[in-house]
Coordinates of N, CA and C in Angstrom, one line a residue:
M104 N 0.4 53.5 -19.5 CA 1.9 52.9 -19.4 C 2.2 52.7 -17.8
R105 N 1.6 53.6 -16.9 CA 2.0 53.2 -15.8 C 0.9 52.1 -15.5
R106 N 0.1 51.8 -15.8 CA -0.8 50.9 -15.6 C -0.4 49.3 -15.6
L107 N 0.5 49.5 -17.2 CA 1.2 48.4 -17.4 C 2.4 48.1 -16.8
Y108 N 2.8 49.0 -16.5 CA 4.1 48.8 -15.5 C 3.8 48.0 -14.1
H109 N 2.7 48.6 -13.8 CA 2.2 48.0 -12.4 C 1.9 46.4 -12.4
F110 N 1.1 46.6 -13.6 CA 0.4 45.2 -13.8 C 1.8 44.2 -14.1
L111 N 2.5 44.5 -15.2 CA 4.0 43.6 -15.2 C 4.7 43.3 -13.6
L112 N 4.3 44.3 -12.9 CA 5.2 44.3 -11.5 C 4.6 43.4 -10.7
L113 N 3.3 43.3 -10.8 CA 2.1 42.4 -9.7 C 1.7 41.2 -10.4
F114 N 2.1 41.0 -11.3 CA 1.8 39.6 -12.1 C 2.2 38.4 -11.2
P115 N 3.8 38.7 -11.3 CA 4.4 37.5 -11.1 C 4.0 37.1 -9.3
L116 N 3.7 38.1 -9.0 CA 3.5 38.1 -7.3 C 1.6 37.4 -7.3
A117 N 0.8 37.6 -8.3 CA -0.4 36.8 -8.1 C -0.3 35.6 -8.3
V118 N 0.6 35.1 -9.9 CA 0.9 33.9 -9.9 C 1.4 33.2 -8.7
T119 N 2.1 33.7 -8.0 CA 2.9 32.9 -7.0 C 2.0 32.5 -6.0
L120 N 1.0 33.7 -5.4 CA 0.2 33.4 -4.6 C -0.9 32.5 -4.9
L121 N -1.3 32.5 -6.3 CA -2.3 31.5 -6.9 C -1.9 29.9 -6.9
C122 N -0.5 29.7 -7.0 CA 0.3 28.5 -7.0 C 0.2 28.1 -5.4
S123 N 0.8 29.4 -4.8 CA 0.9 28.6 -3.8 C -0.6 28.2 -2.7
C124 N -1.5 28.7 -3.4 CA -3.0 28.4 -2.3 C -3.4 27.2 -3.0
G125 N -3.2 26.7 -4.3 CA -3.1 25.6 -5.1 C -2.7 24.3 -4.3
I126 N -1.5 24.7 -4.1 CA -0.5 23.8 -3.4 C -1.0 23.2 -1.9
R127 N -1.6 24.7 -1.4 CA -1.9 24.2 0.3 C -3.3 23.4 -0.3
H128 N -4.2 23.6 -0.9 CA -5.6 23.2 -0.9 C -5.1 21.5 -1.3
T129 N -4.1 21.0 -2.4 CA -4.4 19.9 -2.8 C -3.4 19.2 -1.5
A130 N -2.3 19.8 -0.6 CA -2.2 19.1 0.7 C -3.1 18.8 1.5
A131 N -4.1 19.8 1.5 CA -5.2 19.5 2.7 C -5.9 18.3 2.0
V132 N -6.1 18.5 0.8 CA -7.0 16.9 -0.1 C -6.4 15.8 0.4
L133 N -5.2 15.7 0.1 CA -4.2 14.3 0.2 C -4.6 14.1 1.7
D134 N -4.1 15.1 2.6 CA -4.7 14.6 3.9 C -5.8 13.9 4.5
D135 N -6.6 14.6 3.9 CA -8.2 14.4 3.7 C -8.3 12.9 3.3
V136 N -7.7 12.5 2.3 CA -8.0 11.1 1.3 C -7.5 10.2 2.5
E137 N -6.3 10.7 3.3 CA -5.6 9.3 4.1 C -6.7 8.9 5.3
T138 N -7.7 9.6 5.7 CA -8.4 9.4 6.6 C -9.5 8.8 6.3
Y139 N -9.7 8.4 5.1 CA -10.9 7.3 4.6 C -10.5 6.4 3.6
I140 N -9.5 6.3 3.3 CA -8.7 5.3 2.1 C -9.0 4.4 2.4
Q141 N -9.0 3.7 3.8 CA -8.9 2.4 4.0 C -10.6 1.8 3.8
E142 N -11.8 2.6 4.4 CA -12.9 2.1 4.6 C -13.2 2.7 3.2
R143 N -13.5 3.7 2.6 CA -14.2 3.9 1.0 C -12.7 4.2 -0.1
P144 N -12.1 2.9 -0.5 CA -11.0 3.6 -1.4 C -11.9 4.0 -2.9
D145 N -13.0 3.7 -3.0 CA -13.6 4.2 -4.4 C -13.6 5.8 -4.3
S146 N -14.2 6.2 -3.1 CA -14.3 7.7 -3.2 C -12.9 8.5 -3.3
A147 N -11.8 7.6 -2.2 CA -10.5 8.1 -2.4 C -10.0 8.0 -3.5
L148 N -10.2 7.0 -4.6 CA -9.3 7.2 -5.8 C -10.1 8.2 -7.0
A149 N -11.4 8.5 -6.7 CA -12.1 9.7 -7.3 C -11.5 10.9 -7.3
T150 N -11.3 11.2 -5.7 CA -10.9 12.3 -5.4 C -9.4 12.6 -5.7
L151 N -8.7 11.7 -5.7 CA -7.1 11.6 -6.3 C -7.3 11.9 -7.7
R152 N -8.2 11.2 -8.6 CA -8.3 11.4 -10.1 C -8.7 12.7 -10.5
A153 N -9.4 13.2 -9.8 CA -9.7 14.7 -9.6 C -8.6 15.7 -9.5
I154 N -7.7 15.4 -8.8 CA -6.4 16.3 -8.3 C -6.0 16.8 -9.7
D155 N -5.5 18.3 -9.6 CA -4.8 18.6 -10.7 C -3.1 18.5 -10.3
T156 N -2.8 17.5 -11.2 CA -1.5 17.2 -10.6 C -0.5 18.3 -11.0
T157 N -0.4 19.4 -11.5 CA 0.4 20.3 -11.6 C 0.7 21.1 -9.8
T158 N -0.5 20.6 -9.2 CA -0.4 21.7 -8.0 C 0.7 20.6 -7.0
L159 N 1.0 19.8 -7.7 CA 2.0 18.5 -6.7 C 3.4 19.2 -7.0
A160 N 3.7 20.2 -6.4 CA 5.1 20.9 -6.9 C 6.3 20.5 -5.8
T161 N 5.8 19.7 -4.9 CA 6.9 19.3 -4.0 C 7.3 17.5 -4.3
R162 N 8.4 17.5 -3.7 CA 8.7 16.0 -4.0 C 7.8 15.3 -2.5
S163 N 7.5 15.9 -1.7 CA 6.8 15.2 -0.6 C 5.3 15.2 -1.2
L164 N 4.9 16.0 -1.4 CA 3.3 15.8 -2.2 C 3.4 14.9 -3.1
R165 N 4.1 14.7 -3.9 CA 4.3 13.8 -5.0 C 4.4 12.3 -4.5
A166 N 5.1 12.1 -3.5 CA 5.4 11.0 -2.6 C 4.2 10.7 -2.2
Q167 N 3.6 11.6 -1.5 CA 2.2 11.5 -0.9 C 0.9 11.0 -1.8
Y168 N 1.1 11.7 -2.9 CA 0.2 11.4 -3.8 C 0.5 10.1 -4.7
A169 N 1.4 9.8 -4.8 CA 2.1 8.3 -5.6 C 1.5 7.2 -4.8
L170 N 1.7 7.2 -3.1 CA 1.6 6.3 -2.2 C -0.1 6.4 -2.3
L171 N -0.6 7.1 -2.0 CA -2.4 7.3 -1.9 C -2.9 6.3 -3.2
N172 N -2.4 7.0 -4.4 CA -2.9 6.2 -5.7 C -2.6 4.9 -5.8
A173 N -1.4 4.6 -5.3 CA -1.1 3.1 -5.8 C -2.3 2.1 -4.6
T174 N -2.2 2.7 -3.4 CA -3.1 2.2 -2.4 C -4.7 2.0 -2.8
A175 N -4.9 3.2 -3.3 CA -6.3 3.7 -3.9 C -6.8 2.5 -5.4
L176 N -5.4 2.0 -6.2 CA -5.8 1.6 -7.4 C -5.8 -0.2 -6.7
D177 N -4.9 -0.5 -5.5 CA -4.7 -1.7 -5.2 C -6.2 -2.3 -4.7
K178 N -6.9 -1.2 -3.7 CA -7.9 -1.5 -3.1 C -9.3 -1.5 -3.9
N179 N -9.2 -0.9 -5.1 CA -10.2 -0.9 -6.1 C -9.9 -2.1 -6.8
W180 N -9.2 -3.1 -6.7 CA -8.8 -4.4 -7.6 C -8.6 -3.8 -8.8
I181 N -7.6 -2.7 -9.3 CA -7.2 -2.3 -10.3 C -5.5 -2.7 -10.6
D182 N -5.3 -3.8 -11.3 CA -4.1 -4.3 -11.1 C -3.1 -3.7 -12.0
T183 N -2.8 -2.8 -11.8 CA -1.8 -1.8 -12.6 C -0.4 -2.6 -12.5
T184 N 0.1 -2.8 -13.5 CA 1.7 -3.2 -13.8 C 2.7 -2.1 -14.0
D185 N 2.0 -0.9 -13.7 CA 3.0 0.4 -14.1 C 3.7 0.8 -12.7
V186 N 5.3 0.3 -12.4 CA 5.8 0.7 -11.3 C 5.8 2.1 -11.1
S187 N 5.8 3.1 -11.9 CA 6.1 4.4 -11.9 C 5.1 5.0 -11.3
V188 N 4.2 4.3 -11.1 CA 2.8 4.8 -9.9 C 3.2 5.2 -8.8
V189 N 4.2 4.2 -8.3 CA 4.5 4.2 -6.9 C 5.8 4.5 -6.5
M190 N 6.5 4.7 -7.6 CA 8.3 4.8 -7.4 C 8.6 6.2 -7.0
P191 N 7.9 7.4 -7.1 CA 8.0 8.6 -6.4 C 7.9 8.6 -5.0
A192 N 7.1 7.9 -4.4 CA 7.1 7.6 -2.8 C 8.0 6.5 -2.4
V193 N 8.3 5.6 -3.1 CA 9.5 4.8 -2.7 C 11.1 5.7 -2.7
T194 N 11.0 5.9 -3.9 CA 12.2 6.9 -3.5 C 12.2 7.9 -2.6
Y195 N 11.2 9.0 -2.5 CA 11.1 9.8 -1.7 C 11.5 9.3 -0.1
Y196 N 10.7 8.2 0.2 CA 10.6 7.6 1.6 C 11.9 6.8 1.9
D197 N 12.5 6.5 0.8 CA 14.2 5.8 1.1 C 14.7 6.8 1.4
R198 N 14.7 8.1 0.9 CA 15.6 9.2 1.1 C 15.1 10.0 2.5
H199 N 14.0 10.2 2.7 CA 13.4 10.4 3.8 C 12.7 9.6 5.0
P200 N 13.2 8.9 5.7 CA 12.5 7.6 6.1 C 11.5 8.0 7.3
S201 N 10.3 7.8 6.9 CA 9.1 7.9 7.6 C 8.2 6.9 8.3
G202 N 9.0 5.9 8.7 CA 8.1 5.0 9.3 C 7.4 4.1 8.4
L203 N 5.9 4.1 8.6 CA 4.9 3.6 7.8 C 4.9 3.4 6.6
N204 N 4.9 5.0 6.3 CA 4.9 5.5 4.7 C 6.0 4.5 4.1
R205 N 7.0 4.5 4.6 CA 8.3 3.9 3.7 C 7.8 2.2 3.6
A206 N 7.6 1.7 4.6 CA 6.8 0.2 4.4 C 5.8 0.3 3.6
K207 N 5.0 0.8 3.6 CA 3.8 1.1 2.5 C 4.2 1.1 1.3
A208 N 5.4 1.7 1.1 CA 5.7 2.1 -0.5 C 6.5 1.2 -1.0
W209 N 7.5 0.2 -0.5 CA 7.9 -0.8 -0.6 C 6.7 -2.1 -0.7
Y210 N 5.6 -1.8 0.0 CA 4.6 -3.0 0.2 C 3.8 -2.9 -1.5
Y211 N 3.7 -1.8 -1.7 CA 2.6 -1.2 -2.9 C 3.6 -1.6 -4.3
L212 N 4.8 -1.3 -4.0 CA 5.7 -1.6 -5.1 C 5.9 -3.1 -5.3
G213 N 5.7 -3.8 -4.1 CA 5.7 -5.2 -4.6 C 4.4 -6.0 -5.1
R214 N 3.3 -5.2 -4.8 CA 1.8 -5.5 -5.4 C 1.9 -5.7 -6.7
I215 N 2.5 -4.0 -7.3 CA 2.6 -4.1 -8.6 C 3.4 -4.8 -9.4
Q216 N 4.8 -4.9 -8.7 CA 5.4 -6.1 -9.4 C 4.8 -7.6 -9.5
E217 N 4.2 -7.8 -8.6 CA 3.5 -9.0 -8.5 C 2.2 -9.1 -9.8
N218 N 1.5 -7.8 -9.6 CA 0.7 -8.0 -10.9 C 1.3 -8.2 -12.3
G219 N 2.3 -7.9 -12.4 CA 3.3 -8.0 -13.8 C 4.0 -9.6 -13.8
G220 N 3.6 -9.9 -12.7 CA 4.3 -11.3 -12.8 C 5.4 -11.6 -12.4
D221 N 6.5 -10.4 -11.9 CA 7.8 -10.5 -11.4 C 7.9 -10.9 -10.1
Y222 N 7.8 -11.9 -9.7 CA 7.5 -12.6 -8.5 C 8.9 -12.6 -7.6
P223 N 10.0 -12.7 -8.1 CA 11.2 -12.8 -7.3 C 11.5 -11.1 -6.6
K224 N 11.2 -10.1 -7.9 CA 11.0 -8.9 -7.4 C 10.1 -8.5 -6.5
A225 N 8.8 -9.0 -6.6 CA 7.9 -8.7 -5.8 C 8.3 -9.5 -4.2
I226 N 8.8 -10.2 -4.1 CA 8.9 -11.1 -2.6 C 10.0 -9.9 -2.1
F227 N 11.0 -9.6 -2.8 CA 12.0 -9.1 -2.1 C 11.4 -7.4 -1.7
S228 N 10.7 -7.0 -2.5 CA 10.0 -5.6 -1.8 C 8.9 -5.9 -0.7
F229 N 8.1 -7.0 -0.7 CA 7.7 -7.3 0.4 C 8.5 -7.5 1.4
T230 N 9.6 -8.3 1.6 CA 10.6 -8.5 2.6 C 11.2 -7.1 2.8
Q231 N 11.3 -6.3 2.1 CA 11.8 -4.7 2.6 C 11.0 -4.3 3.2
S232 N 9.5 -4.4 2.9 CA 8.4 -3.9 3.6 C 8.7 -4.3 5.3
M233 N 8.6 -5.7 5.0 CA 8.8 -6.1 6.6 C 9.7 -5.6 7.4
A234 N 11.1 -5.5 6.8 CA 12.0 -4.9 7.4 C 11.8 -3.5 8.3
F235 N 11.1 -2.8 7.5 CA 10.8 -1.4 8.1 C 9.9 -1.5 8.9
M236 N 8.9 -2.7 8.9 CA 7.7 -2.5 9.9 C 8.4 -3.3 11.5
E237 N 9.4 -3.4 11.4 CA 10.4 -4.4 12.6 C 9.8 -3.8 13.8
K238 N 10.2 -2.3 13.9 CA 9.7 -1.6 15.4 C 8.5 -1.2 15.6
M239 N 7.5 -1.2 14.6 CA 6.1 -0.9 14.4 C 5.3 -1.8 14.8
E240 N 3.8 -1.1 15.5 CA 3.4 -2.2 16.2 C 1.8 -2.3 15.2
D241 N 1.8 -2.0 14.2 CA 0.9 -2.2 13.5 C 0.7 -3.8 12.7
N242 N 0.1 -4.6 13.7 CA 0.0 -6.3 13.0 C -0.9 -6.2 12.2
R243 N -1.8 -5.7 11.8 CA -2.5 -5.9 10.8 C -1.9 -5.4 9.4
F244 N -1.0 -4.7 9.2 CA -0.2 -4.4 7.9 C 0.7 -5.5 8.1
K245 N 1.7 -5.9 9.0 CA 2.5 -7.0 9.1 C 1.8 -8.1 8.6
A246 N 0.6 -8.5 9.4 CA -0.4 -9.4 8.6 C -0.4 -9.6 7.2
M247 N -0.6 -8.1 6.5 CA -0.9 -8.1 5.2 C 0.2 -8.4 4.3
I248 N 1.7 -8.2 4.9 CA 2.6 -8.2 4.1 C 3.2 -9.8 4.1
S249 N 3.0 -10.5 5.6 CA 3.2 -11.8 5.5 C 2.3 -12.9 4.3
A250 N 1.2 -12.6 4.5 CA 0.4 -13.2 3.6 C 0.8 -12.6 2.0
A251 N 0.8 -11.7 1.9 CA 1.4 -11.2 0.3 C 2.6 -12.0 0.1
I252 N 3.4 -12.5 1.3 CA 4.7 -13.1 0.7 C 4.4 -14.8 0.6
A253 N 3.3 -15.1 1.3 CA 3.0 -16.6 1.4 C 2.3 -16.8 -0.2
R254 N 1.4 -15.7 -0.4 CA 0.7 -16.0 -1.6 C 1.6 -16.3 -2.8
L255 N 2.8 -15.5 -3.0 CA 3.5 -15.5 -3.8 C 4.7 -17.1 -3.9
Y256 N 4.9 -17.4 -2.6 CA 5.4 -18.7 -2.6 C 4.6 -19.7 -3.2
S257 N 3.2 -19.6 -2.7 CA 2.1 -20.6 -3.1 C 1.8 -20.6 -4.2
T258 N 2.1 -19.4 -5.0 CA 1.8 -19.4 -6.8 C 3.0 -19.9 -7.4
S259 N 4.2 -20.1 -6.5 CA 5.4 -20.6 -7.1 C 5.6 -22.2 -6.7
F260 N 4.6 -22.9 -6.0 CA 4.7 -24.2 -5.6 C 5.4 -24.1 -4.6
D261 N 6.2 -23.4 -4.0 CA 6.7 -23.7 -2.7 C 5.7 -23.5 -1.8
Y262 N 5.1 -25.0 -1.4 CA 4.0 -24.9 -0.4 C 4.8 -24.4 0.9
E263 N 5.7 -25.1 1.5 CA 6.3 -25.6 2.8 C 6.3 -23.6 2.9
E264 N 7.2 -23.2 2.4 CA 7.6 -21.5 2.3 C 6.3 -20.8 2.9
A265 N 5.2 -21.1 1.6 CA 3.5 -20.8 1.9 C 3.4 -20.8 3.4
L266 N 3.3 -21.9 3.9 CA 3.1 -22.1 5.1 C 3.5 -21.2 6.3
V267 N 4.9 -21.6 6.1 CA 5.7 -20.5 6.8 C 5.1 -19.2 7.4
W268 N 5.3 -18.3 6.3 CA 4.6 -17.1 5.7 C 2.9 -16.9 6.2
D269 N 2.3 -17.9 6.0 CA 0.8 -17.4 6.5 C 0.9 -18.0 8.3
N270 N 1.4 -18.8 8.3 CA 2.0 -18.9 10.1 C 2.3 -17.7 10.7
T271 N 3.3 -16.8 9.8 CA 3.6 -15.6 10.6 C 2.4 -14.9 10.7
A272 N 1.8 -14.8 9.5 CA 0.2 -13.8 9.3 C -0.5 -14.2 10.4
Y273 N -0.6 -15.4 10.4 CA -1.7 -15.9 11.4 C -1.3 -15.0 12.7
G274 N -0.3 -15.3 13.4 CA 0.4 -14.8 14.4 C 0.4 -13.0 14.6
Y275 N 0.3 -12.5 13.6 CA -0.1 -11.2 13.6 C -1.5 -10.7 13.9
C276 N -2.4 -11.5 12.6 CA -3.8 -11.2 13.1 C -4.4 -11.5 14.6
V277 N -4.0 -12.7 15.1 CA -3.9 -13.1 16.7 C -3.7 -11.7 17.3
D278 N -2.6 -11.3 17.2 CA -2.2 -9.8 17.9 C -3.0 -8.7 18.0
A279 N -3.5 -8.6 16.8 CA -4.3 -7.7 16.3 C -5.8 -8.0 16.8
S280 N -5.9 -8.9 17.1 CA -7.4 -9.4 18.0 C -8.3 -9.2 16.9
D281 N -8.3 -9.4 15.7 CA -9.2 -8.8 14.7 C -10.0 -10.4 14.1
S282 N -11.0 -10.6 14.4 CA -11.7 -11.9 14.0 C -11.6 -12.3 12.7
I283 N -12.1 -11.1 12.0 CA -12.3 -11.4 10.4 C -10.6 -11.6 9.6
L284 N -9.7 -11.5 10.3 CA -8.7 -11.5 9.6 C -8.1 -12.9 10.2
I285 N -8.5 -13.4 11.3 CA -7.7 -14.7 11.9 C -8.6 -15.6 10.8
N286 N -9.8 -15.7 10.6 CA -10.3 -16.2 9.8 C -10.0 -16.5 8.4
S287 N -9.4 -15.5 8.1 CA -8.8 -15.2 6.8 C -7.4 -16.1 6.7
C288 N -6.8 -15.7 7.7 CA -5.6 -16.8 7.8 C -5.9 -18.2 7.9
R289 N -6.7 -18.5 8.9 CA -7.1 -20.1 8.7 C -7.5 -20.5 7.6
E290 N -8.1 -19.9 6.6 CA -8.5 -20.1 5.5 C -7.1 -20.5 4.6
R291 N -6.5 -19.5 4.6 CA -5.0 -19.9 3.7 C -4.3 -21.1 4.3
L292 N -4.3 -21.0 5.7 CA -3.3 -22.1 6.4 C -4.3 -23.4 5.7
A293 N -5.4 -23.4 6.1 CA -6.0 -24.8 5.5 C -5.7 -25.1 3.7
I294 N -5.6 -24.0 3.0 CA -5.4 -24.6 2.2 C -4.0 -24.9 2.0
D295 N -3.0 -24.3 2.3 CA -1.6 -24.8 2.4 C -1.3 -26.2 2.9
Y296 N -2.2 -26.6 3.9 CA -2.3 -28.0 4.4 C -2.6 -28.7 3.0
T297 N -3.7 -28.6 2.5 CA -4.3 -29.2 1.6 C -3.3 -29.4 0.3
N298 N -2.3 -28.2 -0.1 CA -1.3 -28.3 -0.9 C -0.3 -29.3 -0.8
L299 N 0.1 -29.5 0.7 CA 1.0 -30.3 1.4 C 0.8 -31.7 1.9
E300 N -0.6 -32.0 1.3 CA -1.4 -33.2 1.8 C -1.5 -33.6 3.1
Q301 N -1.7 -32.6 3.7 CA -1.7 -32.9 5.5 C -3.2 -32.4 5.7
Y302 N -4.1 -33.5 5.1 CA -5.6 -33.2 5.1 C -6.1 -33.2 6.3
E303 N -6.0 -33.9 7.6 CA -6.2 -33.8 8.8 C -6.2 -32.3 9.4
K304 N -5.0 -31.9 9.1 CA -5.0 -30.2 9.7 C -6.0 -29.5 8.9
A305 N -5.7 -29.7 7.6 CA -6.6 -29.0 6.7 C -8.1 -28.8 7.0
D306 N -8.6 -30.0 7.2 CA -10.2 -30.4 7.7 C -10.6 -29.7 9.1
S307 N -9.2 -29.8 9.8 CA -9.7 -29.4 11.1 C -9.9 -27.7 11.0
L308 N -9.1 -27.3 10.5 CA -9.3 -25.6 10.0 C -10.4 -25.2 9.3
F309 N -10.9 -26.1 8.3 CA -12.2 -25.7 7.4 C -13.3 -25.9 8.7
N310 N -13.2 -27.0 9.4 CA -14.3 -27.0 10.5 C -14.1 -25.9 11.5
V311 N -13.2 -25.6 11.7 CA -13.3 -24.3 12.7 C -14.1 -23.1 11.7
L312 N -13.6 -22.8 10.4 CA -14.3 -22.0 9.6 C -15.9 -21.7 9.5
I313 N -16.2 -23.6 9.4 CA -17.8 -23.8 9.4 C -18.3 -23.6 10.4
A314 N -17.4 -23.5 11.6 CA -18.4 -23.7 13.1 C -18.6 -22.0 13.2
D315 N -17.2 -21.2 12.9 CA -17.6 -19.7 13.1 C -18.6 -18.9 12.0
Q316 N -19.5 -19.6 11.3 CA -20.4 -19.1 10.3 C -21.7 -18.5 11.0

């Protein structure tokens, strides 16, 4: 009887310790995924899918997991239309503003809305993301947001507005001194000029791209 009493007394403590260890392990895994998700999104997605989601026991962990999962899906060209994938991150980072994470949460919400064909909501989300980036120096991410907005305007046949945002993206690419991004922006600008029937400007940019090959 005494042994049973001791077991019943210690069991909740053992469960608590095991849960605590699981939470700490998951937190460490998520922090590690953040270090390589940009370069190895396939590995990041595999790691995220292997996580026991019952260990996401805090709102901050659920938000971090949601943002990383939405990022990994997007970077692996998996076009989910389920906004619930990223909403824990949007909700949490709106209530606990954390700079870049808040901007990223709104950006990936926009990507999911874009996948679902809800372009007005997607443009709103991208614009929110850009607003949160106002005082930050991540020009590559600013270029990505601007290009996303331009893409939606182009899809909606508003080529003038698409040109405005692609020019904005180009400026951020130049500020980032990233030659690959610069050429990507030039290609989009050339397409914008073609859509606007400004063929001389389009040809000039295409010639620059050919020369850089």
